[in-house]
Amino acid sequence: MLGRPNVRKTSSLRPQMNKKKIVIVGAGPGGLATAMQLAQAGCDVTVLERRDRVGGRTSAIETEGFRFDCGPTFFLYPRVLAEIFHSVGRDLMEEVPMERLDPQYRLTFGGERGGVLDCTPDMDEMDRQIAKFSEADVGQLRRYMDDNREKLEKFRPILESPFNSPLDLLRPSLLGAAAKLHPFRSLGKELERYFSDPRLVIAFAFQAKYLGMSPFNCPSLFSILSFLEYEHGVFHPIGGCSRVSERMAEIAEELGVKIRLNEPVDSIEIQDQRVTALRTSQDRYTVDAIVVNADFADWMTKTVPNETRRRWTNEKIEKKKFSCSTFMLYLGIEGMYEDLPHHNIHISETYDRNLREIELDHVLSSDPSVYVQNACVTDPSLAPAGCSTLYVLVPVSHQSENIDWSTQADAFREKTLDQLAAIGLGDVRDRIRVEHRITPDDWVNDYAIYKGATFNLAHNLGQMLHLRPKNRFDELDGVYLVGGGTHPGSGLPVIYESSRISSRLLLEDLGISTQFIDEAAKGVPVTNGIAASLRDPAMA
């Protein structure tokens, strides 16, 4: 089904009398995780979603029997979401079965030197492959893993705590972590400390693209991203990452949450700098608090009167640095590419120039890097019999006057399909049966993403921690933020963490116990399904 009724009926698990009324704007992953936690705490929760389905950028695109993830296809570091599920009495891996992938993905490098890496958590196998690139770099991956294991432990308190003011930078946890995090060193420079071959630097730094940034502009603390992949696994939820959001919505409803689809917020009511109600075309909702899971910059500039904001005015938001965007092709194809792994990243021959064209020049590249998901080799349920899906993502500039997608999209589609020949898909045009496309303009118009910046505000040092929009929004009382536009940032694991941070703050402000969140955050019991899934596959 492409959509669902506007209101999905459910019976509350608790009497509604005297409950605190919370409205969550947006049914993306952060909003749904927040809804689960607030409902578990006994709040009266309503989720208002502007589109016809839950998930936001993690929703499904379904057509003619093919099912695609709209946005994220990598499910990383399940620990955070597993703890949130545990806090409401559920087991993540039982609710949403997942398969850990090995290889995690295939990297192919363009140019004369070329090369292929089938990236696996098996360190011996990685060393064998690395030796083909550079004998001098054999053993460096283990050193990198050991260092980042310690770095993550230092970094976790930062990711899991709110940052409300510059004074929070003086916390013992942050001061103790500074020596390991090297905040003023770029991720690219950090990886050059381990690998002499520039292809290997890219192989363990390209994950900065999960944040929508160049690894040579991204702070080095994000070296933990590739560490998370090798240490904790790359997972495929059966049915796709969108199935995680769909199951979260179902559980939220079972906890008493009301989810209203096709109901965007038109306006808010403010008294003494406090939001007291929201209006849609269908209803008026009085609230004790609201949680904004919509794209921060888009929602603020369209919904909150500019004169009520000082730090985050329309003019100041316009001057902020935003992530890249993505050009997307969702292809239903005849047959299946059996020899192509689940995840594939082709690094262009002109990688440095490609990054510059995206972030600085804001033009389309003649040699773009491309990501391809071939999910049906793992999950054939995503396509009709005899067919399979290809999900194609090309990082591109966010909206810019230099690019006119109304006239350039068709040619860029052809360029993208040409690039697929580099990973063995030279005949793909002949096999396409279904095609759907999303450009940066579509991210703006259909998904309400500011400038089409699919990874939100950029993650530079001037836009992190207390300099990012705060989880407890400081310009309006009773407003809390979740999602990639607030602390800790973009990417599913940290978006889920933002939901936990904001849920704690909101409940504490309303005088409601957060004990169930705090206890679950101490760790999922070893009997829980997540424990076995997080083991090294070689030990399973």
Coordinates of C-alpha atoms in Angstrom, one line a residue:
M1 CA 0.0 0.0 0.0
L2 CA 1.2 3.5 -0.8
G3 CA -0.6 5.2 2.1
R4 CA -2.7 4.7 5.1
P5 CA -5.8 6.4 6.5
N6 CA -5.2 9.8 8.1
V7 CA -5.8 8.5 11.6
R8 CA -4.9 5.0 12.7
K9 CA -7.2 3.9 15.5
T10 CA -5.8 2.4 18.7
S11 CA -7.0 2.0 22.3
S12 CA -4.8 3.6 24.9
L13 CA -3.1 1.4 27.5
R14 CA -3.8 4.0 30.2
P15 CA -6.6 6.3 31.1
Q16 CA -6.2 9.7 29.3
M17 CA -7.3 11.8 32.3
N18 CA -4.6 14.3 33.5
K19 CA -2.0 13.1 31.1
K20 CA 0.5 15.6 29.8
K21 CA -0.3 16.4 26.2
I22 CA 2.6 16.1 23.8
V23 CA 2.5 16.7 20.1
I24 CA 5.4 15.4 17.9
V25 CA 5.8 17.1 14.6
G26 CA 7.0 14.5 12.1
A27 CA 7.0 10.7 12.1
G28 CA 10.7 10.3 11.2
P29 CA 12.9 7.9 13.1
G30 CA 13.6 10.4 15.9
G31 CA 10.0 11.3 16.3
L32 CA 8.8 7.7 16.4
A33 CA 11.5 6.8 19.0
T34 CA 10.4 9.8 21.1
A35 CA 6.8 8.8 20.8
M36 CA 7.5 5.3 22.1
Q37 CA 9.4 6.7 25.1
L38 CA 7.0 9.5 26.0
A39 CA 4.0 7.1 25.8
Q40 CA 5.8 4.6 28.0
A41 CA 6.2 7.4 30.5
G42 CA 2.4 7.9 30.6
C43 CA 2.1 11.0 28.3
D44 CA -0.8 11.6 25.9
V45 CA 1.1 11.6 22.6
T46 CA 0.0 12.6 19.1
V47 CA 2.2 12.5 16.1
L48 CA 1.4 14.8 13.2
E49 CA 2.9 13.7 9.9
R50 CA 2.6 15.8 6.7
R51 CA 3.1 12.9 4.4
D52 CA 0.9 9.8 3.8
R53 CA 3.3 7.4 5.6
V54 CA 5.6 7.2 8.5
G55 CA 9.4 7.3 8.3
G56 CA 10.3 10.6 6.7
R57 CA 13.6 10.0 5.0
T58 CA 13.5 6.4 6.3
S59 CA 10.1 5.7 4.7
A60 CA 9.5 3.1 1.9
I61 CA 8.9 3.8 -1.8
E62 CA 6.6 1.1 -3.1
T63 CA 5.6 0.6 -6.7
E64 CA 4.5 -2.3 -8.9
G65 CA 5.7 -4.9 -6.3
F66 CA 9.1 -3.2 -5.8
R67 CA 10.0 -1.8 -2.4
F68 CA 12.9 0.6 -1.9
D69 CA 14.2 2.5 1.2
C70 CA 13.8 6.1 0.4
G71 CA 16.9 7.2 2.4
P72 CA 19.2 5.3 4.8
T73 CA 20.0 1.7 3.7
F74 CA 22.8 1.1 6.2
F75 CA 21.7 0.1 9.7
L76 CA 24.6 0.7 12.0
Y77 CA 25.3 0.4 15.8
P78 CA 22.0 -1.1 16.9
R79 CA 22.8 -0.7 20.6
V80 CA 21.1 2.7 20.9
L81 CA 17.8 1.6 19.4
A82 CA 18.0 -1.7 21.1
E83 CA 18.1 0.1 24.5
I84 CA 15.2 2.3 23.5
F85 CA 13.2 -0.8 22.5
H86 CA 14.2 -2.4 25.8
S87 CA 13.0 0.6 27.7
V88 CA 9.4 0.0 26.4
G89 CA 9.6 -3.8 27.0
R90 CA 10.5 -4.9 23.5
D91 CA 13.4 -6.7 21.8
L92 CA 14.7 -4.9 18.7
M93 CA 15.9 -8.0 16.9
E94 CA 12.7 -9.9 17.6
E95 CA 10.5 -7.0 16.4
V96 CA 12.6 -6.2 13.3
P97 CA 14.8 -9.2 12.3
M98 CA 18.1 -8.1 10.8
E99 CA 20.9 -9.8 9.0
R100 CA 24.5 -8.8 9.6
L101 CA 26.3 -8.4 6.2
D102 CA 29.6 -9.9 5.3
P103 CA 31.1 -8.3 3.3
Q104 CA 29.7 -5.1 4.6
Y105 CA 30.2 -3.4 1.3
R106 CA 32.5 -3.5 -1.8
L107 CA 34.6 -0.4 -2.6
T108 CA 35.9 0.1 -6.1
F109 CA 38.3 2.8 -7.0
G110 CA 38.4 4.5 -10.4
G111 CA 41.6 5.5 -12.2
E112 CA 44.8 3.8 -13.3
R113 CA 45.6 2.3 -9.9
G114 CA 42.0 1.2 -9.4
G115 CA 41.5 -1.6 -6.9
V116 CA 38.6 -3.4 -5.1
L117 CA 38.1 -3.9 -1.4
D118 CA 35.4 -6.3 -0.1
C119 CA 35.2 -4.8 3.4
T120 CA 34.7 -7.4 6.1
P121 CA 35.0 -7.5 9.9
D122 CA 37.5 -10.4 9.5
M123 CA 40.8 -8.6 10.2
D124 CA 43.0 -11.3 8.7
E125 CA 41.1 -11.1 5.4
M126 CA 41.3 -7.3 5.4
D127 CA 45.0 -7.4 5.9
R128 CA 45.2 -9.8 2.9
Q129 CA 43.3 -7.3 0.8
I130 CA 45.2 -4.3 2.1
A131 CA 48.5 -6.0 1.1
K132 CA 47.4 -5.7 -2.5
F133 CA 47.1 -2.0 -2.1
S134 CA 50.2 -1.4 0.2
E135 CA 52.3 -3.8 2.0
A136 CA 53.4 -1.0 4.3
D137 CA 49.8 -0.6 5.5
V138 CA 49.3 -4.2 6.6
G139 CA 48.4 -4.2 10.3
Q140 CA 47.4 -0.6 10.4
L141 CA 43.7 -1.4 10.5
R142 CA 44.1 -3.3 13.8
R143 CA 45.9 -0.3 15.2
Y144 CA 43.1 2.0 14.0
M145 CA 40.5 -0.3 15.6
D146 CA 42.3 -0.4 18.9
D147 CA 42.6 3.4 19.0
N148 CA 39.0 4.0 18.0
R149 CA 37.6 1.5 20.5
E150 CA 39.1 3.7 23.2
K151 CA 38.0 6.8 21.4
L152 CA 34.3 5.7 21.3
E153 CA 34.4 5.1 25.0
K154 CA 35.6 8.6 25.5
F155 CA 33.1 10.0 22.9
R156 CA 30.0 8.2 24.1
P157 CA 29.3 10.6 27.1
I158 CA 29.4 13.5 24.6
L159 CA 27.0 11.8 22.2
E160 CA 24.6 10.8 25.0
S161 CA 24.3 14.2 26.9
P162 CA 22.7 17.5 26.0
F163 CA 24.8 20.6 25.4
N164 CA 23.1 23.6 26.7
S165 CA 25.8 26.2 27.0
P166 CA 29.6 26.8 26.5
L167 CA 30.0 25.8 30.2
D168 CA 29.2 22.2 29.1
L169 CA 32.5 22.1 27.3
L170 CA 34.2 22.1 30.7
R171 CA 32.6 18.8 31.7
P172 CA 35.2 16.3 32.9
S173 CA 34.0 13.8 30.3
L174 CA 34.7 16.2 27.5
L175 CA 38.0 17.5 28.9
G176 CA 39.2 13.9 29.4
A177 CA 38.2 13.0 25.8
A178 CA 39.9 16.0 24.2
A179 CA 43.3 14.2 23.9
K180 CA 41.8 11.3 22.0
L181 CA 39.3 13.3 19.8
H182 CA 41.8 15.8 18.2
P183 CA 38.9 18.1 17.3
F184 CA 40.9 20.5 15.1
R185 CA 42.3 17.7 12.9
S186 CA 40.4 16.6 9.8
L187 CA 39.2 13.1 9.3
G188 CA 41.4 12.8 6.2
K189 CA 44.5 13.8 8.2
E190 CA 43.6 11.5 11.0
L191 CA 43.4 8.5 8.6
E192 CA 46.8 9.5 7.1
R193 CA 48.3 8.7 10.5
Y194 CA 47.4 5.0 9.8
F195 CA 47.5 4.5 6.0
S196 CA 50.1 5.7 3.5
D197 CA 48.0 4.6 0.4
P198 CA 45.5 7.4 -0.4
R199 CA 42.9 4.8 -1.5
L200 CA 43.0 3.3 2.0
V201 CA 42.6 6.7 3.6
I202 CA 39.4 7.1 1.5
A203 CA 38.3 3.6 2.4
F204 CA 38.1 4.4 6.1
A205 CA 37.2 8.1 5.7
F206 CA 34.4 8.1 3.1
Q207 CA 31.9 7.5 5.9
A208 CA 31.9 11.2 6.4
K209 CA 29.4 11.2 3.6
Y210 CA 26.9 9.7 6.0
L211 CA 27.1 13.3 7.5
G212 CA 27.0 14.9 4.1
M213 CA 30.6 16.2 4.3
S214 CA 34.0 15.8 2.8
P215 CA 36.3 13.7 5.0
F216 CA 38.9 16.5 4.5
N217 CA 36.6 19.0 6.1
C218 CA 34.9 16.8 8.7
P219 CA 36.4 16.7 12.2
S220 CA 38.6 13.7 13.0
L221 CA 36.4 12.6 15.9
F222 CA 34.2 11.0 13.3
S223 CA 36.8 8.3 12.6
I224 CA 34.5 6.3 14.9
L225 CA 32.0 5.9 12.0
S226 CA 34.0 3.3 10.1
F227 CA 35.1 1.7 13.4
L228 CA 31.4 1.2 14.2
E229 CA 31.0 -0.7 11.0
Y230 CA 33.8 -3.1 11.5
E231 CA 33.3 -3.5 15.3
H232 CA 29.5 -3.6 15.6
G233 CA 28.4 -4.6 12.1
V234 CA 26.5 -3.4 9.1
F235 CA 22.9 -4.7 9.3
H236 CA 20.1 -5.2 6.8
P237 CA 16.6 -5.1 8.4
I238 CA 14.4 -7.6 6.6
G239 CA 12.1 -5.4 4.6
G240 CA 14.6 -2.5 4.6
C241 CA 15.5 0.2 7.0
S242 CA 12.0 1.6 6.4
R243 CA 10.6 -1.5 8.2
V244 CA 12.3 -0.3 11.4
S245 CA 10.3 3.0 11.3
E246 CA 7.1 1.2 10.4
R247 CA 7.5 -1.2 13.3
M248 CA 8.3 1.7 15.7
A249 CA 5.0 3.3 14.6
E250 CA 3.1 0.1 15.3
I251 CA 4.6 -0.2 18.7
A252 CA 3.9 3.4 19.5
E253 CA 0.3 2.9 18.6
E254 CA 0.2 -0.2 20.9
L255 CA 1.4 2.1 23.6
G256 CA -1.4 4.6 23.0
V257 CA 0.1 7.0 20.6
K258 CA -2.2 8.6 18.0
I259 CA -0.5 8.9 14.6
R260 CA -2.2 11.3 12.1
L261 CA -1.0 11.1 8.5
N262 CA -1.5 13.7 5.8
E263 CA -1.8 16.4 8.5
P264 CA 1.0 19.1 8.3
V265 CA 1.1 21.8 11.0
D266 CA 0.0 25.1 9.5
S267 CA 0.7 27.4 12.5
I268 CA 1.5 27.5 16.2
E269 CA 0.1 29.6 19.0
I270 CA 2.6 31.3 21.4
Q271 CA 1.9 33.0 24.7
D272 CA 4.8 34.5 26.7
Q273 CA 7.3 32.8 24.5
R274 CA 5.7 29.4 25.1
V275 CA 4.0 27.2 22.5
T276 CA 0.5 26.5 23.8
A277 CA -1.2 25.0 20.7
L278 CA -0.7 23.8 17.1
R279 CA -3.1 24.2 14.3
T280 CA -3.6 22.0 11.2
S281 CA -6.3 22.2 8.5
Q282 CA -8.1 19.5 10.4
D283 CA -7.8 20.4 14.1
R284 CA -6.3 22.5 16.9
Y285 CA -4.1 20.8 19.5
T286 CA -3.4 22.3 22.9
V287 CA -0.1 21.1 24.3
D288 CA 2.0 20.9 27.4
A289 CA 5.0 20.5 25.1
I290 CA 5.9 19.8 21.5
V291 CA 8.7 17.8 19.9
V292 CA 9.9 18.9 16.4
N293 CA 11.1 16.1 14.3
A294 CA 10.6 18.0 11.1
D295 CA 13.7 19.3 9.2
F296 CA 14.8 22.0 11.6
A297 CA 15.6 24.8 9.2
D298 CA 12.6 24.2 6.9
W299 CA 10.1 24.0 9.8
M300 CA 11.5 27.0 11.7
T301 CA 11.5 29.3 8.7
K302 CA 8.0 28.3 7.6
T303 CA 6.2 27.8 10.9
V304 CA 7.7 29.9 13.7
P305 CA 7.3 33.6 13.3
N306 CA 10.7 35.1 12.5
E307 CA 10.3 37.9 15.1
T308 CA 10.1 35.3 17.9
R309 CA 13.6 34.1 17.1
R310 CA 16.9 35.8 17.8
R311 CA 19.6 33.2 17.4
W312 CA 17.9 31.2 14.7
T313 CA 16.3 33.9 12.6
N314 CA 15.6 33.2 8.9
E315 CA 18.6 35.4 8.0
K316 CA 21.0 33.5 10.3
I317 CA 19.8 30.1 9.2
E318 CA 20.4 31.1 5.6
K319 CA 24.0 31.8 6.4
K320 CA 24.6 28.4 8.1
K321 CA 26.6 25.7 6.4
F322 CA 24.5 22.8 5.1
S323 CA 25.3 19.3 4.1
C324 CA 25.4 18.0 0.5
S325 CA 22.3 16.7 -1.1
T326 CA 21.7 13.5 -3.1
F327 CA 20.5 12.5 -6.5
M328 CA 18.6 9.3 -6.3
L329 CA 17.5 6.6 -8.7
Y330 CA 15.3 3.7 -7.6
L331 CA 15.4 1.0 -10.2
G332 CA 13.3 -2.1 -10.4
I333 CA 15.2 -4.4 -12.8
E334 CA 14.7 -7.7 -14.6
G335 CA 16.7 -10.5 -13.0
M336 CA 19.4 -10.0 -10.4
Y337 CA 23.1 -9.1 -10.3
E338 CA 24.1 -12.2 -8.3
D339 CA 27.8 -11.3 -8.2
L340 CA 27.2 -7.8 -6.9
P341 CA 27.3 -7.4 -3.1
H342 CA 24.5 -5.9 -1.1
H343 CA 26.3 -2.5 -0.7
N344 CA 28.7 -1.0 -3.2
I345 CA 30.6 2.3 -3.3
H346 CA 32.4 3.4 -6.4
I347 CA 35.1 6.1 -5.6
S348 CA 35.6 8.3 -8.7
E349 CA 39.0 8.8 -10.2
T350 CA 38.7 12.5 -9.5
Y351 CA 37.5 12.1 -5.9
D352 CA 39.1 15.3 -4.6
R353 CA 37.7 17.3 -7.4
N354 CA 34.3 15.7 -7.0
L355 CA 34.3 16.7 -3.3
R356 CA 35.2 20.3 -4.2
E357 CA 32.5 20.4 -6.9
I358 CA 29.9 19.3 -4.3
E359 CA 30.9 21.5 -1.3
L360 CA 32.5 24.6 -2.8
D361 CA 31.8 25.0 -6.5
H362 CA 28.2 23.7 -6.3
V363 CA 28.3 22.2 -9.8
L364 CA 27.5 18.8 -11.1
S365 CA 30.5 16.5 -11.6
S366 CA 31.5 14.8 -14.8
D367 CA 33.0 11.9 -12.7
P368 CA 30.7 11.4 -9.7
S369 CA 31.2 8.8 -7.0
V370 CA 28.2 6.5 -6.7
Y371 CA 26.6 4.2 -4.1
V372 CA 24.5 1.2 -5.2
Q373 CA 22.5 -1.0 -3.0
N374 CA 21.7 -4.5 -4.5
A375 CA 19.4 -5.5 -1.6
C376 CA 17.7 -8.5 -3.2
V377 CA 20.8 -10.6 -2.9
T378 CA 20.0 -10.6 0.8
D379 CA 16.3 -9.9 0.9
P380 CA 14.4 -11.1 -2.2
S381 CA 11.1 -10.0 -0.6
L382 CA 11.8 -6.5 -1.9
A383 CA 10.9 -7.3 -5.6
P384 CA 8.6 -9.5 -7.6
A385 CA 9.8 -13.0 -8.6
G386 CA 12.5 -12.8 -11.3
C387 CA 13.3 -9.2 -10.5
S388 CA 15.4 -7.2 -8.1
T389 CA 15.9 -3.6 -6.9
L390 CA 18.8 -1.3 -7.4
Y391 CA 19.1 1.8 -5.2
V392 CA 21.5 4.4 -6.6
L393 CA 22.7 7.5 -4.7
V394 CA 25.0 10.2 -6.0
P395 CA 26.2 12.9 -3.6
V396 CA 25.6 16.3 -5.2
S397 CA 25.4 19.9 -4.1
H398 CA 22.4 21.1 -2.1
Q399 CA 20.2 23.6 -4.0
S400 CA 22.3 26.2 -5.8
E401 CA 21.7 28.7 -8.5
N402 CA 24.5 27.0 -10.4
I403 CA 22.3 23.9 -11.0
D404 CA 18.9 23.8 -12.7
W405 CA 17.5 20.4 -12.0
S406 CA 14.6 21.0 -14.3
T407 CA 16.9 21.0 -17.3
Q408 CA 20.0 19.0 -16.0
A409 CA 18.4 16.0 -14.3
D410 CA 18.0 13.9 -17.4
A411 CA 21.6 14.3 -18.5
F412 CA 22.8 13.6 -15.0
R413 CA 20.7 10.4 -14.9
E414 CA 22.5 9.3 -18.0
K415 CA 25.9 10.1 -16.5
T416 CA 24.9 8.2 -13.3
L417 CA 24.0 5.1 -15.3
D418 CA 27.3 5.4 -17.2
Q419 CA 29.1 5.3 -13.9
L420 CA 27.4 2.0 -13.0
A421 CA 29.5 0.2 -15.7
A422 CA 32.5 0.7 -13.3
I423 CA 31.0 -1.9 -10.9
G424 CA 29.8 -4.3 -13.6
L425 CA 26.4 -3.0 -14.5
G426 CA 27.0 -2.0 -18.1
D427 CA 23.7 -3.5 -19.3
V428 CA 21.5 -1.9 -16.6
R429 CA 19.5 0.3 -19.0
D430 CA 18.2 -2.7 -20.8
R431 CA 16.9 -4.3 -17.6
I432 CA 15.1 -1.3 -16.0
R433 CA 11.3 -2.1 -15.6
V434 CA 10.5 0.5 -12.9
E435 CA 12.2 3.8 -12.2
H436 CA 11.7 6.5 -9.6
R437 CA 13.9 9.6 -9.2
I438 CA 14.5 12.2 -6.5
T439 CA 16.6 15.3 -7.1
P440 CA 17.5 18.1 -4.5
D441 CA 14.5 20.0 -5.7
D442 CA 12.3 17.0 -4.8
W443 CA 13.9 16.8 -1.4
V444 CA 12.8 20.4 -0.9
N445 CA 9.3 20.2 -2.4
D446 CA 8.2 16.7 -1.5
Y447 CA 10.1 16.1 1.7
A448 CA 10.3 19.6 3.1
I449 CA 14.1 19.6 3.5
Y450 CA 15.8 23.0 3.6
K451 CA 17.9 23.5 0.5
G452 CA 17.6 19.8 -0.2
A453 CA 20.4 19.2 2.3
T454 CA 19.5 15.6 3.1
F455 CA 22.0 15.4 6.0
N456 CA 20.9 18.7 7.6
L457 CA 23.2 21.3 9.0
A458 CA 26.9 20.5 8.3
H459 CA 28.9 18.9 11.1
N460 CA 31.8 21.4 11.4
L461 CA 33.1 22.5 14.8
G462 CA 31.1 25.8 14.5
Q463 CA 27.8 23.8 14.3
M464 CA 28.3 21.0 16.8
L465 CA 27.6 20.5 20.6
H466 CA 26.1 23.8 22.1
L467 CA 26.4 25.5 18.7
R468 CA 23.9 23.2 17.1
P469 CA 20.1 23.8 17.7
K470 CA 19.6 22.5 21.3
N471 CA 17.6 19.5 22.2
R472 CA 15.6 21.8 24.6
F473 CA 15.1 24.6 22.1
D474 CA 16.2 27.8 23.8
E475 CA 14.1 30.3 21.8
L476 CA 10.7 29.0 22.8
D477 CA 9.6 27.3 26.0
G478 CA 8.0 23.9 25.7
V479 CA 9.8 23.0 22.4
Y480 CA 12.2 20.1 22.1
L481 CA 14.1 19.0 19.0
V482 CA 15.0 15.5 17.7
G483 CA 16.6 14.4 14.5
G484 CA 19.7 15.3 12.5
G485 CA 19.3 19.1 13.0
T486 CA 20.0 18.9 16.7
H487 CA 22.7 17.4 19.0
P488 CA 24.3 14.9 18.5
G489 CA 23.7 15.2 14.7
S490 CA 22.9 13.2 11.6
G491 CA 22.8 9.5 11.0
L492 CA 20.4 6.9 12.4
P493 CA 22.3 6.0 15.6
V494 CA 22.7 9.5 16.7
I495 CA 19.2 10.5 15.7
Y496 CA 17.9 7.8 18.0
E497 CA 20.2 9.1 20.7
S498 CA 18.8 12.6 20.1
S499 CA 15.3 11.1 20.9
R500 CA 16.6 9.7 24.1
I501 CA 18.3 13.0 25.2
S502 CA 15.2 15.1 24.3
S503 CA 12.8 12.6 25.9
R504 CA 14.7 12.8 29.2
L505 CA 14.8 16.6 29.1
L506 CA 11.1 16.9 28.4
L507 CA 10.0 14.4 31.0
E508 CA 12.3 15.9 33.7
D509 CA 10.8 19.4 32.9
L510 CA 7.3 18.0 33.4
G511 CA 8.3 16.2 36.6
I512 CA 7.9 12.7 35.1
S513 CA 10.3 9.9 36.0
T514 CA 12.9 8.9 33.4
Q515 CA 14.0 5.8 35.4
F516 CA 12.9 3.4 32.7
I517 CA 15.1 5.2 30.1
D518 CA 18.1 5.4 32.4
E519 CA 17.9 1.8 33.4
A520 CA 17.7 0.6 29.8
A521 CA 20.6 2.9 28.9
K522 CA 22.8 0.9 31.3
G523 CA 22.9 -1.8 28.6
V524 CA 20.6 -4.4 27.1
P525 CA 20.7 -7.7 29.0
V526 CA 22.8 -10.4 27.6
T527 CA 19.7 -12.6 27.1
N528 CA 18.4 -10.0 24.7
G529 CA 18.6 -10.8 21.0
I530 CA 20.8 -7.8 20.3
A531 CA 23.7 -9.4 22.3
A532 CA 24.3 -12.3 19.9
S533 CA 23.9 -10.0 16.9
L534 CA 26.7 -7.7 18.1
R535 CA 29.3 -10.5 18.5
D536 CA 32.0 -10.8 16.0
P537 CA 30.7 -13.1 13.2
A538 CA 33.8 -15.2 13.6
M539 CA 32.8 -15.9 17.2
A540 CA 29.1 -16.6 16.5

